[in-house]
Amino acid sequence: MDAGEGYRGRIPFAPLRLTFEEQERCQELTLNLLDRTLRSYDERDATTHGTPRHHSSLDSARWKHHKTQDDASLYSERDHGGRRDLHMPGDNWESPAVLLAVGTIQANLDDVMLGLTTQTFGDMRVRAASIGSHDVSGATLAKLSGPIEDDPFQSLSIMWMVGEQGWPLSMVVRPRDFITLSASGVITRANGDRLGYDLVQPAQLPQLPELPKPMTRGKLMYGALYREQQDGTVDVYIQMYVETMGHILDTIVMNAMWIAVLGYWETPKLALEKKLQWCILNSIKDPGSRMAGTWADLSFCGCVLH
């Protein structure tokens, strides 16, 4: 497994060995966030007989509309005072706000999930560069589950990520690190809906304490759902939790969040890059091979450039 090179060439933690109880807790936190996101997703469509509301017309009593383009919209929840009943993991969330990005991706679910899934830290770096247009350092500290035949997109990992501004912002902005519990996969609901999920939340473990200054430990949490639709597109629902520290989400912050979230609509391009990379690498390894195999092995190069 590609664990990653750390930050500036080092990983400042001892090898992470999780107890059975800690592994169970990680599974529980993942299921809790998935359940919370599914319930919120269902509430959005409760009055539309299961048909997703158009992304530009969510319930205005709950959601404040900020940004819209043809295939995406961004909202914030109107009441985010205190902790309410969010049950945020950890005890140091002061004033979390809930943001919501919704819309449609013109691609099939498999391509969206192929672009999103990160089985290694190398995958995470490629995803950050392609979708977020920024570099991240860090490492995969623990791998709790990986792809299986029935779900090649399944992954559950604890990751350490570091984001650092380039010069001259690095002179005034401290580097920030994140310890995250990251999960992805595809489920089929009782009604037959096929959904992909991409979940990230803080992983608070005593083995991974905050690092000395100037490093600042950040909090990152979101639950994203991608529902396969009959017309071959994907319905997108990304619920994000942002620590406001009591401040108002101003235009500058919302513009930055809008730019960041639109990167998720680029996942089909990243999927195409992964397919092409796989085809090139395997043609080099065995030029005479027809590269036959299973879908999970990406042996569908014939349809890459359809």
PDB file of C-alpha atoms in Angstrom:
ATOM      1  CA  MET A   1       0.000   0.000   0.000  1.00  0.00           C
ATOM      2  CA  ASP A   2       1.224   3.493  -0.873  1.00  0.00           C
ATOM      3  CA  ALA A   3       1.270   5.109   2.580  1.00  0.00           C
ATOM      4  CA  GLY A   4       2.544   8.489   1.393  1.00  0.00           C
ATOM      5  CA  GLU A   5       5.756  10.354   2.109  1.00  0.00           C
ATOM      6  CA  GLY A   6       4.486  12.444   4.997  1.00  0.00           C
ATOM      7  CA  TYR A   7       5.112  16.154   5.334  1.00  0.00           C
ATOM      8  CA  ARG A   8       8.539  17.476   4.366  1.00  0.00           C
ATOM      9  CA  GLY A   9       9.773  13.917   4.177  1.00  0.00           C
ATOM     10  CA  ARG A  10       8.627  12.632   7.567  1.00  0.00           C
ATOM     11  CA  ILE A  11       5.620  11.215   9.402  1.00  0.00           C
ATOM     12  CA  PRO A  12       5.622  12.561  12.997  1.00  0.00           C
ATOM     13  CA  PHE A  13       3.577   9.689  14.449  1.00  0.00           C
ATOM     14  CA  ALA A  14       4.460   6.183  15.522  1.00  0.00           C
ATOM     15  CA  PRO A  15       2.968   3.411  13.360  1.00  0.00           C
ATOM     16  CA  LEU A  16      -0.760   3.372  14.096  1.00  0.00           C
ATOM     17  CA  ARG A  17      -2.047   0.131  15.585  1.00  0.00           C
ATOM     18  CA  LEU A  18      -5.756   0.281  16.293  1.00  0.00           C
ATOM     19  CA  THR A  19      -7.384  -1.846  18.956  1.00  0.00           C
ATOM     20  CA  PHE A  20     -10.412  -3.922  18.041  1.00  0.00           C
ATOM     21  CA  GLU A  21     -12.585  -1.420  19.912  1.00  0.00           C
ATOM     22  CA  GLU A  22     -11.080   1.495  17.963  1.00  0.00           C
ATOM     23  CA  GLN A  23     -11.705  -0.276  14.669  1.00  0.00           C
ATOM     24  CA  GLU A  24     -15.313  -0.899  15.678  1.00  0.00           C
ATOM     25  CA  ARG A  25     -15.660   2.766  16.639  1.00  0.00           C
ATOM     26  CA  CYS A  26     -14.393   3.834  13.205  1.00  0.00           C
ATOM     27  CA  GLN A  27     -16.982   1.592  11.566  1.00  0.00           C
ATOM     28  CA  GLU A  28     -19.691   3.017  13.835  1.00  0.00           C
ATOM     29  CA  LEU A  29     -18.753   6.636  13.071  1.00  0.00           C
ATOM     30  CA  THR A  30     -18.807   5.890   9.346  1.00  0.00           C
ATOM     31  CA  LEU A  31     -22.245   4.289   9.513  1.00  0.00           C
ATOM     32  CA  ASN A  32     -23.541   7.181  11.629  1.00  0.00           C
ATOM     33  CA  LEU A  33     -22.401   9.788   9.099  1.00  0.00           C
ATOM     34  CA  LEU A  34     -23.774   7.733   6.208  1.00  0.00           C
ATOM     35  CA  ASP A  35     -27.129   7.376   7.983  1.00  0.00           C
ATOM     36  CA  ARG A  36     -27.264  11.096   8.800  1.00  0.00           C
ATOM     37  CA  THR A  37     -26.534  12.028   5.196  1.00  0.00           C
ATOM     38  CA  LEU A  38     -29.091   9.562   3.827  1.00  0.00           C
ATOM     39  CA  ARG A  39     -31.788  10.913   6.141  1.00  0.00           C
ATOM     40  CA  SER A  40     -31.044  14.488   5.100  1.00  0.00           C
ATOM     41  CA  TYR A  41     -31.094  13.416   1.443  1.00  0.00           C
ATOM     42  CA  ASP A  42     -34.491  11.779   1.894  1.00  0.00           C
ATOM     43  CA  GLU A  43     -35.877  14.840   3.699  1.00  0.00           C
ATOM     44  CA  ARG A  44     -35.008  17.005   0.707  1.00  0.00           C
ATOM     45  CA  ASP A  45     -37.202  14.896  -1.565  1.00  0.00           C
ATOM     46  CA  ALA A  46     -39.944  14.019   0.942  1.00  0.00           C
ATOM     47  CA  THR A  47     -42.515  16.245  -0.793  1.00  0.00           C
ATOM     48  CA  THR A  48     -41.549  15.390  -4.368  1.00  0.00           C
ATOM     49  CA  HIS A  49     -42.446  11.663  -4.390  1.00  0.00           C
ATOM     50  CA  GLY A  50     -38.801  10.591  -4.527  1.00  0.00           C
ATOM     51  CA  THR A  51     -37.897  12.764  -7.493  1.00  0.00           C
ATOM     52  CA  PRO A  52     -34.952  15.037  -6.601  1.00  0.00           C
ATOM     53  CA  ARG A  53     -35.874  18.691  -6.307  1.00  0.00           C
ATOM     54  CA  HIS A  54     -34.206  20.873  -8.900  1.00  0.00           C
ATOM     55  CA  HIS A  55     -30.924  21.972  -7.383  1.00  0.00           C
ATOM     56  CA  SER A  56     -31.852  25.657  -7.602  1.00  0.00           C
ATOM     57  CA  SER A  57     -35.147  25.360  -5.697  1.00  0.00           C
ATOM     58  CA  LEU A  58     -34.625  23.728  -2.314  1.00  0.00           C
ATOM     59  CA  ASP A  59     -36.768  24.562   0.720  1.00  0.00           C
ATOM     60  CA  SER A  60     -36.028  28.262   1.299  1.00  0.00           C
ATOM     61  CA  ALA A  61     -37.262  28.066   4.897  1.00  0.00           C
ATOM     62  CA  ARG A  62     -34.339  25.794   5.746  1.00  0.00           C
ATOM     63  CA  TRP A  63     -31.719  26.548   3.107  1.00  0.00           C
ATOM     64  CA  LYS A  64     -30.303  29.926   2.120  1.00  0.00           C
ATOM     65  CA  HIS A  65     -29.371  29.972  -1.552  1.00  0.00           C
ATOM     66  CA  HIS A  66     -25.916  31.366  -2.401  1.00  0.00           C
ATOM     67  CA  LYS A  67     -24.705  30.176  -5.813  1.00  0.00           C
ATOM     68  CA  THR A  68     -26.138  28.495  -8.912  1.00  0.00           C
ATOM     69  CA  GLN A  69     -24.973  27.417 -12.325  1.00  0.00           C
ATOM     70  CA  ASP A  70     -26.565  25.063 -14.865  1.00  0.00           C
ATOM     71  CA  ASP A  71     -25.758  21.850 -13.005  1.00  0.00           C
ATOM     72  CA  ALA A  72     -24.967  22.881  -9.410  1.00  0.00           C
ATOM     73  CA  SER A  73     -26.118  25.052  -6.502  1.00  0.00           C
ATOM     74  CA  LEU A  74     -24.712  25.934  -3.073  1.00  0.00           C
ATOM     75  CA  TYR A  75     -26.735  26.599   0.098  1.00  0.00           C
ATOM     76  CA  SER A  76     -26.203  27.177   3.808  1.00  0.00           C
ATOM     77  CA  GLU A  77     -28.569  26.059   6.544  1.00  0.00           C
ATOM     78  CA  ARG A  78     -30.300  29.092   8.011  1.00  0.00           C
ATOM     79  CA  ASP A  79     -30.006  28.158  11.692  1.00  0.00           C
ATOM     80  CA  HIS A  80     -26.582  26.991  12.775  1.00  0.00           C
ATOM     81  CA  GLY A  81     -26.352  28.422  16.267  1.00  0.00           C
ATOM     82  CA  GLY A  82     -24.486  26.299  18.789  1.00  0.00           C
ATOM     83  CA  ARG A  83     -24.109  22.553  18.488  1.00  0.00           C
ATOM     84  CA  ARG A  84     -27.881  21.890  18.266  1.00  0.00           C
ATOM     85  CA  ASP A  85     -28.434  18.195  17.628  1.00  0.00           C
ATOM     86  CA  LEU A  86     -25.653  17.782  15.076  1.00  0.00           C
ATOM     87  CA  HIS A  87     -23.782  15.349  17.372  1.00  0.00           C
ATOM     88  CA  MET A  88     -20.475  16.335  15.844  1.00  0.00           C
ATOM     89  CA  PRO A  89     -17.627  13.892  16.494  1.00  0.00           C
ATOM     90  CA  GLY A  90     -15.244  15.297  19.069  1.00  0.00           C
ATOM     91  CA  ASP A  91     -15.859  17.895  21.720  1.00  0.00           C
ATOM     92  CA  ASN A  92     -14.237  20.993  20.250  1.00  0.00           C
ATOM     93  CA  TRP A  93     -16.701  22.190  17.606  1.00  0.00           C
ATOM     94  CA  GLU A  94     -17.686  25.700  18.657  1.00  0.00           C
ATOM     95  CA  SER A  95     -20.148  26.870  16.000  1.00  0.00           C
ATOM     96  CA  PRO A  96     -20.500  24.489  13.060  1.00  0.00           C
ATOM     97  CA  ALA A  97     -22.370  25.657   9.979  1.00  0.00           C
ATOM     98  CA  VAL A  98     -23.959  23.262   7.502  1.00  0.00           C
ATOM     99  CA  LEU A  99     -23.443  23.867   3.778  1.00  0.00           C
ATOM    100  CA  LEU A 100     -25.111  21.917   1.002  1.00  0.00           C
ATOM    101  CA  ALA A 101     -24.016  21.460  -2.606  1.00  0.00           C
ATOM    102  CA  VAL A 102     -26.516  19.801  -4.948  1.00  0.00           C
ATOM    103  CA  GLY A 103     -26.861  19.251  -8.667  1.00  0.00           C
ATOM    104  CA  THR A 104     -26.246  16.780 -11.477  1.00  0.00           C
ATOM    105  CA  ILE A 105     -23.095  15.311 -13.005  1.00  0.00           C
ATOM    106  CA  GLN A 106     -23.317  14.321 -16.662  1.00  0.00           C
ATOM    107  CA  ALA A 107     -21.710  10.916 -16.245  1.00  0.00           C
ATOM    108  CA  ASN A 108     -22.545   7.463 -14.941  1.00  0.00           C
ATOM    109  CA  LEU A 109     -22.085   6.493 -11.297  1.00  0.00           C
ATOM    110  CA  ASP A 110     -19.142   4.177 -11.929  1.00  0.00           C
ATOM    111  CA  ASP A 111     -17.140   6.982 -13.530  1.00  0.00           C
ATOM    112  CA  VAL A 112     -17.960   9.383 -10.696  1.00  0.00           C
ATOM    113  CA  MET A 113     -16.875   6.864  -8.066  1.00  0.00           C
ATOM    114  CA  LEU A 114     -13.761   5.883  -9.992  1.00  0.00           C
ATOM    115  CA  GLY A 115     -12.724   9.531  -9.981  1.00  0.00           C
ATOM    116  CA  LEU A 116     -13.471   9.982  -6.272  1.00  0.00           C
ATOM    117  CA  THR A 117     -12.149   6.782  -4.720  1.00  0.00           C
ATOM    118  CA  THR A 118      -8.758   6.969  -3.007  1.00  0.00           C
ATOM    119  CA  GLN A 119      -7.322   3.569  -2.120  1.00  0.00           C
ATOM    120  CA  THR A 120      -3.846   5.026  -1.435  1.00  0.00           C
ATOM    121  CA  PHE A 121      -2.438   8.375  -0.403  1.00  0.00           C
ATOM    122  CA  GLY A 122      -1.078   8.693  -3.919  1.00  0.00           C
ATOM    123  CA  ASP A 123      -4.686   8.557  -5.121  1.00  0.00           C
ATOM    124  CA  MET A 124      -5.540  11.316  -2.644  1.00  0.00           C
ATOM    125  CA  ARG A 125      -2.785  13.571  -3.977  1.00  0.00           C
ATOM    126  CA  VAL A 126      -3.949  13.050  -7.554  1.00  0.00           C
ATOM    127  CA  ARG A 127      -7.545  13.756  -6.547  1.00  0.00           C
ATOM    128  CA  ALA A 128      -6.579  16.948  -4.679  1.00  0.00           C
ATOM    129  CA  ALA A 129      -4.542  18.184  -7.625  1.00  0.00           C
ATOM    130  CA  SER A 130      -7.166  17.317 -10.247  1.00  0.00           C
ATOM    131  CA  ILE A 131     -10.340  18.257  -8.377  1.00  0.00           C
ATOM    132  CA  GLY A 132      -9.114  20.856  -5.893  1.00  0.00           C
ATOM    133  CA  SER A 133      -6.184  22.285  -7.870  1.00  0.00           C
ATOM    134  CA  HIS A 134      -3.900  22.111  -4.846  1.00  0.00           C
ATOM    135  CA  ASP A 135      -1.201  19.863  -3.445  1.00  0.00           C
ATOM    136  CA  VAL A 136      -1.492  17.965  -0.177  1.00  0.00           C
ATOM    137  CA  SER A 137       1.116  16.149   1.862  1.00  0.00           C
ATOM    138  CA  GLY A 138       0.607  13.435   4.428  1.00  0.00           C
ATOM    139  CA  ALA A 139       0.123   9.699   4.690  1.00  0.00           C
ATOM    140  CA  THR A 140      -2.341   6.862   5.076  1.00  0.00           C
ATOM    141  CA  LEU A 141      -1.971   5.909   8.737  1.00  0.00           C
ATOM    142  CA  ALA A 142      -4.329   2.911   8.756  1.00  0.00           C
ATOM    143  CA  LYS A 143      -6.290   0.973   6.145  1.00  0.00           C
ATOM    144  CA  LEU A 144      -9.374  -0.643   7.671  1.00  0.00           C
ATOM    145  CA  SER A 145     -10.987  -1.969   4.487  1.00  0.00           C
ATOM    146  CA  GLY A 146     -10.445  -1.926   0.758  1.00  0.00           C
ATOM    147  CA  PRO A 147     -12.067  -2.946  -2.524  1.00  0.00           C
ATOM    148  CA  ILE A 148     -13.949  -6.215  -2.861  1.00  0.00           C
ATOM    149  CA  GLU A 149     -15.464  -7.911  -5.902  1.00  0.00           C
ATOM    150  CA  ASP A 150     -18.967  -6.656  -5.113  1.00  0.00           C
ATOM    151  CA  ASP A 151     -17.753  -3.110  -4.391  1.00  0.00           C
ATOM    152  CA  PRO A 152     -14.461  -2.119  -6.056  1.00  0.00           C
ATOM    153  CA  PHE A 153     -14.909   1.410  -4.665  1.00  0.00           C
ATOM    154  CA  GLN A 154     -15.029   0.345  -1.007  1.00  0.00           C
ATOM    155  CA  SER A 155     -12.429   2.017   1.187  1.00  0.00           C
ATOM    156  CA  LEU A 156     -12.075   2.934   4.864  1.00  0.00           C
ATOM    157  CA  SER A 157      -8.874   4.648   5.971  1.00  0.00           C
ATOM    158  CA  ILE A 158      -7.393   6.968   8.549  1.00  0.00           C
ATOM    159  CA  MET A 159      -5.388   9.660   6.788  1.00  0.00           C
ATOM    160  CA  TRP A 160      -3.123  12.483   7.873  1.00  0.00           C
ATOM    161  CA  MET A 161      -3.234  15.413   5.470  1.00  0.00           C
ATOM    162  CA  VAL A 162      -1.326  18.691   5.511  1.00  0.00           C
ATOM    163  CA  GLY A 163      -2.262  21.777   3.539  1.00  0.00           C
ATOM    164  CA  GLU A 164       0.232  24.595   3.271  1.00  0.00           C
ATOM    165  CA  GLN A 165      -0.089  27.887   1.428  1.00  0.00           C
ATOM    166  CA  GLY A 166       2.482  28.891  -1.144  1.00  0.00           C
ATOM    167  CA  TRP A 167       4.602  31.995  -0.802  1.00  0.00           C
ATOM    168  CA  PRO A 168       3.792  34.792   0.095  1.00  0.00           C
ATOM    169  CA  LEU A 169       0.687  33.535   1.981  1.00  0.00           C
ATOM    170  CA  SER A 170       2.894  31.060   3.840  1.00  0.00           C
ATOM    171  CA  MET A 171       4.433  34.063   5.602  1.00  0.00           C
ATOM    172  CA  VAL A 172       1.145  34.865   7.368  1.00  0.00           C
ATOM    173  CA  VAL A 173      -0.994  31.688   7.212  1.00  0.00           C
ATOM    174  CA  ARG A 174      -0.052  28.734   9.397  1.00  0.00           C
ATOM    175  CA  PRO A 175       0.131  25.250   7.906  1.00  0.00           C
ATOM    176  CA  ARG A 176      -2.920  23.175   8.835  1.00  0.00           C
ATOM    177  CA  ASP A 177      -3.163  19.423   9.272  1.00  0.00           C
ATOM    178  CA  PHE A 178      -6.131  17.057   9.425  1.00  0.00           C
ATOM    179  CA  ILE A 179      -6.584  13.563  10.818  1.00  0.00           C
ATOM    180  CA  THR A 180      -9.534  12.109   8.934  1.00  0.00           C
ATOM    181  CA  LEU A 181     -11.582   8.958   8.839  1.00  0.00           C
ATOM    182  CA  SER A 182     -12.351   8.603   5.133  1.00  0.00           C
ATOM    183  CA  ALA A 183     -14.809   6.144   3.608  1.00  0.00           C
ATOM    184  CA  SER A 184     -16.227   5.439   0.167  1.00  0.00           C
ATOM    185  CA  GLY A 185     -18.278   2.775  -1.535  1.00  0.00           C
ATOM    186  CA  VAL A 186     -21.521   1.958  -3.331  1.00  0.00           C
ATOM    187  CA  ILE A 187     -24.744   0.689  -1.756  1.00  0.00           C
ATOM    188  CA  THR A 188     -28.091  -0.424  -3.164  1.00  0.00           C
ATOM    189  CA  ARG A 189     -31.085   0.727  -1.128  1.00  0.00           C
ATOM    190  CA  ALA A 190     -34.271  -1.248  -0.489  1.00  0.00           C
ATOM    191  CA  ASN A 191     -36.055   0.658  -3.280  1.00  0.00           C
ATOM    192  CA  GLY A 192     -33.367  -0.362  -5.780  1.00  0.00           C
ATOM    193  CA  ASP A 193     -31.558   2.995  -5.880  1.00  0.00           C
ATOM    194  CA  ARG A 194     -27.819   2.628  -6.402  1.00  0.00           C
ATOM    195  CA  LEU A 195     -25.861   5.250  -4.457  1.00  0.00           C
ATOM    196  CA  GLY A 196     -22.204   6.038  -4.126  1.00  0.00           C
ATOM    197  CA  TYR A 197     -20.959   7.616  -0.909  1.00  0.00           C
ATOM    198  CA  ASP A 198     -17.874   9.635   0.004  1.00  0.00           C
ATOM    199  CA  LEU A 199     -17.535  10.397   3.728  1.00  0.00           C
ATOM    200  CA  VAL A 200     -14.871  12.327   5.637  1.00  0.00           C
ATOM    201  CA  GLN A 201     -14.844  13.211   9.340  1.00  0.00           C
ATOM    202  CA  PRO A 202     -12.321  13.908  12.117  1.00  0.00           C
ATOM    203  CA  ALA A 203     -10.601  10.858  13.596  1.00  0.00           C
ATOM    204  CA  GLN A 204      -9.694  11.699  17.169  1.00  0.00           C
ATOM    205  CA  LEU A 205      -7.247   9.146  18.523  1.00  0.00           C
ATOM    206  CA  PRO A 206      -4.858   9.561  21.481  1.00  0.00           C
ATOM    207  CA  GLN A 207      -2.064   8.082  19.357  1.00  0.00           C
ATOM    208  CA  LEU A 208      -2.328  11.093  16.996  1.00  0.00           C
ATOM    209  CA  PRO A 209      -1.987  14.235  19.136  1.00  0.00           C
ATOM    210  CA  GLU A 210      -1.858  17.769  17.783  1.00  0.00           C
ATOM    211  CA  LEU A 211       1.570  18.752  16.495  1.00  0.00           C
ATOM    212  CA  PRO A 212       3.659  21.657  17.818  1.00  0.00           C
ATOM    213  CA  LYS A 213       3.159  25.147  16.447  1.00  0.00           C
ATOM    214  CA  PRO A 214       3.097  26.533  13.831  1.00  0.00           C
ATOM    215  CA  MET A 215       1.002  23.518  12.750  1.00  0.00           C
ATOM    216  CA  THR A 216      -2.717  23.937  13.500  1.00  0.00           C
ATOM    217  CA  ARG A 217      -5.090  20.963  13.698  1.00  0.00           C
ATOM    218  CA  GLY A 218      -8.124  21.563  11.497  1.00  0.00           C
ATOM    219  CA  LYS A 219     -11.525  19.895  11.300  1.00  0.00           C
ATOM    220  CA  LEU A 220     -12.917  18.512   8.052  1.00  0.00           C
ATOM    221  CA  MET A 221     -16.281  16.795   7.764  1.00  0.00           C
ATOM    222  CA  TYR A 222     -18.702  16.081   4.933  1.00  0.00           C
ATOM    223  CA  GLY A 223     -21.053  13.423   3.664  1.00  0.00           C
ATOM    224  CA  ALA A 224     -21.554  13.112  -0.097  1.00  0.00           C
ATOM    225  CA  LEU A 225     -24.076  10.952  -1.941  1.00  0.00           C
ATOM    226  CA  TYR A 226     -24.207  10.222  -5.659  1.00  0.00           C
ATOM    227  CA  ARG A 227     -27.412   8.610  -6.931  1.00  0.00           C
ATOM    228  CA  GLU A 228     -27.517   6.849 -10.282  1.00  0.00           C
ATOM    229  CA  GLN A 229     -30.459   8.117 -12.344  1.00  0.00           C
ATOM    230  CA  GLN A 230     -32.335   6.430 -15.172  1.00  0.00           C
ATOM    231  CA  ASP A 231     -31.109   8.934 -17.760  1.00  0.00           C
ATOM    232  CA  GLY A 232     -27.486   7.957 -17.118  1.00  0.00           C
ATOM    233  CA  THR A 233     -26.615  11.012 -15.020  1.00  0.00           C
ATOM    234  CA  VAL A 234     -25.809  11.263 -11.308  1.00  0.00           C
ATOM    235  CA  ASP A 235     -27.751  13.240  -8.707  1.00  0.00           C
ATOM    236  CA  VAL A 236     -25.251  14.941  -6.353  1.00  0.00           C
ATOM    237  CA  TYR A 237     -25.820  15.721  -2.663  1.00  0.00           C
ATOM    238  CA  ILE A 238     -22.846  16.990  -0.611  1.00  0.00           C
ATOM    239  CA  GLN A 239     -23.489  18.069   2.985  1.00  0.00           C
ATOM    240  CA  MET A 240     -20.513  19.877   4.519  1.00  0.00           C
ATOM    241  CA  TYR A 241     -19.814  20.945   8.098  1.00  0.00           C
ATOM    242  CA  VAL A 242     -17.689  24.061   8.545  1.00  0.00           C
ATOM    243  CA  GLU A 243     -16.323  25.458  11.804  1.00  0.00           C
ATOM    244  CA  THR A 244     -17.213  29.168  11.783  1.00  0.00           C
ATOM    245  CA  MET A 245     -15.729  29.995  15.221  1.00  0.00           C
ATOM    246  CA  GLY A 246     -18.761  32.226  15.709  1.00  0.00           C
ATOM    247  CA  HIS A 247     -18.125  34.258  12.560  1.00  0.00           C
ATOM    248  CA  ILE A 248     -20.618  34.880   9.760  1.00  0.00           C
ATOM    249  CA  LEU A 249     -20.079  33.000   6.509  1.00  0.00           C
ATOM    250  CA  ASP A 250     -19.295  36.030   4.382  1.00  0.00           C
ATOM    251  CA  THR A 251     -19.091  36.372   0.619  1.00  0.00           C
ATOM    252  CA  ILE A 252     -15.370  35.627   0.524  1.00  0.00           C
ATOM    253  CA  VAL A 253     -15.811  32.340   2.392  1.00  0.00           C
ATOM    254  CA  MET A 254     -18.795  31.287   0.291  1.00  0.00           C
ATOM    255  CA  ASN A 255     -16.958  32.090  -2.942  1.00  0.00           C
ATOM    256  CA  ALA A 256     -14.047  29.931  -1.790  1.00  0.00           C
ATOM    257  CA  MET A 257     -16.377  27.071  -0.841  1.00  0.00           C
ATOM    258  CA  TRP A 258     -18.164  27.355  -4.195  1.00  0.00           C
ATOM    259  CA  ILE A 259     -14.925  27.087  -6.130  1.00  0.00           C
ATOM    260  CA  ALA A 260     -13.825  24.130  -4.010  1.00  0.00           C
ATOM    261  CA  VAL A 261     -17.078  22.204  -4.303  1.00  0.00           C
ATOM    262  CA  LEU A 262     -17.302  22.619  -8.080  1.00  0.00           C
ATOM    263  CA  GLY A 263     -14.226  20.432  -8.291  1.00  0.00           C
ATOM    264  CA  TYR A 264     -16.425  17.421  -7.538  1.00  0.00           C
ATOM    265  CA  TRP A 265     -18.143  17.980 -10.878  1.00  0.00           C
ATOM    266  CA  GLU A 266     -14.756  17.263 -12.505  1.00  0.00           C
ATOM    267  CA  THR A 267     -14.641  13.663 -11.278  1.00  0.00           C
ATOM    268  CA  PRO A 268     -15.491  12.157 -14.705  1.00  0.00           C
ATOM    269  CA  LYS A 269     -12.347  13.794 -16.113  1.00  0.00           C
ATOM    270  CA  LEU A 270     -10.284  12.278 -13.309  1.00  0.00           C
ATOM    271  CA  ALA A 271     -11.864   8.888 -14.024  1.00  0.00           C
ATOM    272  CA  LEU A 272     -10.841   9.215 -17.662  1.00  0.00           C
ATOM    273  CA  GLU A 273      -7.273  10.042 -16.614  1.00  0.00           C
ATOM    274  CA  LYS A 274      -7.188   6.942 -14.385  1.00  0.00           C
ATOM    275  CA  LYS A 275      -8.458   4.731 -17.212  1.00  0.00           C
ATOM    276  CA  LEU A 276      -5.900   6.064 -19.648  1.00  0.00           C
ATOM    277  CA  GLN A 277      -3.107   5.666 -17.093  1.00  0.00           C
ATOM    278  CA  TRP A 278      -4.132   2.068 -16.443  1.00  0.00           C
ATOM    279  CA  CYS A 279      -4.242   1.274 -20.153  1.00  0.00           C
ATOM    280  CA  ILE A 280      -0.834   2.826 -20.791  1.00  0.00           C
ATOM    281  CA  LEU A 281       0.837   1.073 -17.842  1.00  0.00           C
ATOM    282  CA  ASN A 282      -0.591  -2.312 -18.776  1.00  0.00           C
ATOM    283  CA  SER A 283       0.275  -1.961 -22.456  1.00  0.00           C
ATOM    284  CA  ILE A 284       3.877  -1.247 -21.429  1.00  0.00           C
ATOM    285  CA  LYS A 285       3.980  -4.269 -19.098  1.00  0.00           C
ATOM    286  CA  ASP A 286       2.546  -6.623 -21.726  1.00  0.00           C
ATOM    287  CA  PRO A 287       2.345  -5.061 -25.219  1.00  0.00           C
ATOM    288  CA  GLY A 288       0.854  -8.234 -26.705  1.00  0.00           C
ATOM    289  CA  SER A 289      -1.882  -8.587 -24.124  1.00  0.00           C
ATOM    290  CA  ARG A 290      -5.509  -7.857 -24.958  1.00  0.00           C
ATOM    291  CA  MET A 291      -5.794  -6.580 -21.359  1.00  0.00           C
ATOM    292  CA  ALA A 292      -8.805  -8.781 -20.693  1.00  0.00           C
ATOM    293  CA  GLY A 293     -10.079  -8.951 -17.132  1.00  0.00           C
ATOM    294  CA  THR A 294     -12.724  -7.707 -14.770  1.00  0.00           C
ATOM    295  CA  TRP A 295     -14.353  -4.298 -14.615  1.00  0.00           C
ATOM    296  CA  ALA A 296     -12.695  -3.665 -11.253  1.00  0.00           C
ATOM    297  CA  ASP A 297      -9.307  -3.998 -12.999  1.00  0.00           C
ATOM    298  CA  LEU A 298     -10.259  -1.108 -15.313  1.00  0.00           C
ATOM    299  CA  SER A 299     -10.032  -3.308 -18.395  1.00  0.00           C
ATOM    300  CA  PHE A 300     -12.562  -1.283 -20.317  1.00  0.00           C
ATOM    301  CA  CYS A 301     -10.146   0.763 -22.392  1.00  0.00           C
ATOM    302  CA  GLY A 302     -12.199   0.185 -25.500  1.00  0.00           C
ATOM    303  CA  CYS A 303     -14.908   2.487 -24.143  1.00  0.00           C
ATOM    304  CA  VAL A 304     -12.613   5.161 -22.716  1.00  0.00           C
ATOM    305  CA  LEU A 305     -12.761   7.404 -25.754  1.00  0.00           C
ATOM    306  CA  HIS A 306     -16.332   6.692 -26.836  1.00  0.00           C
TER     307      HIS A 306
END
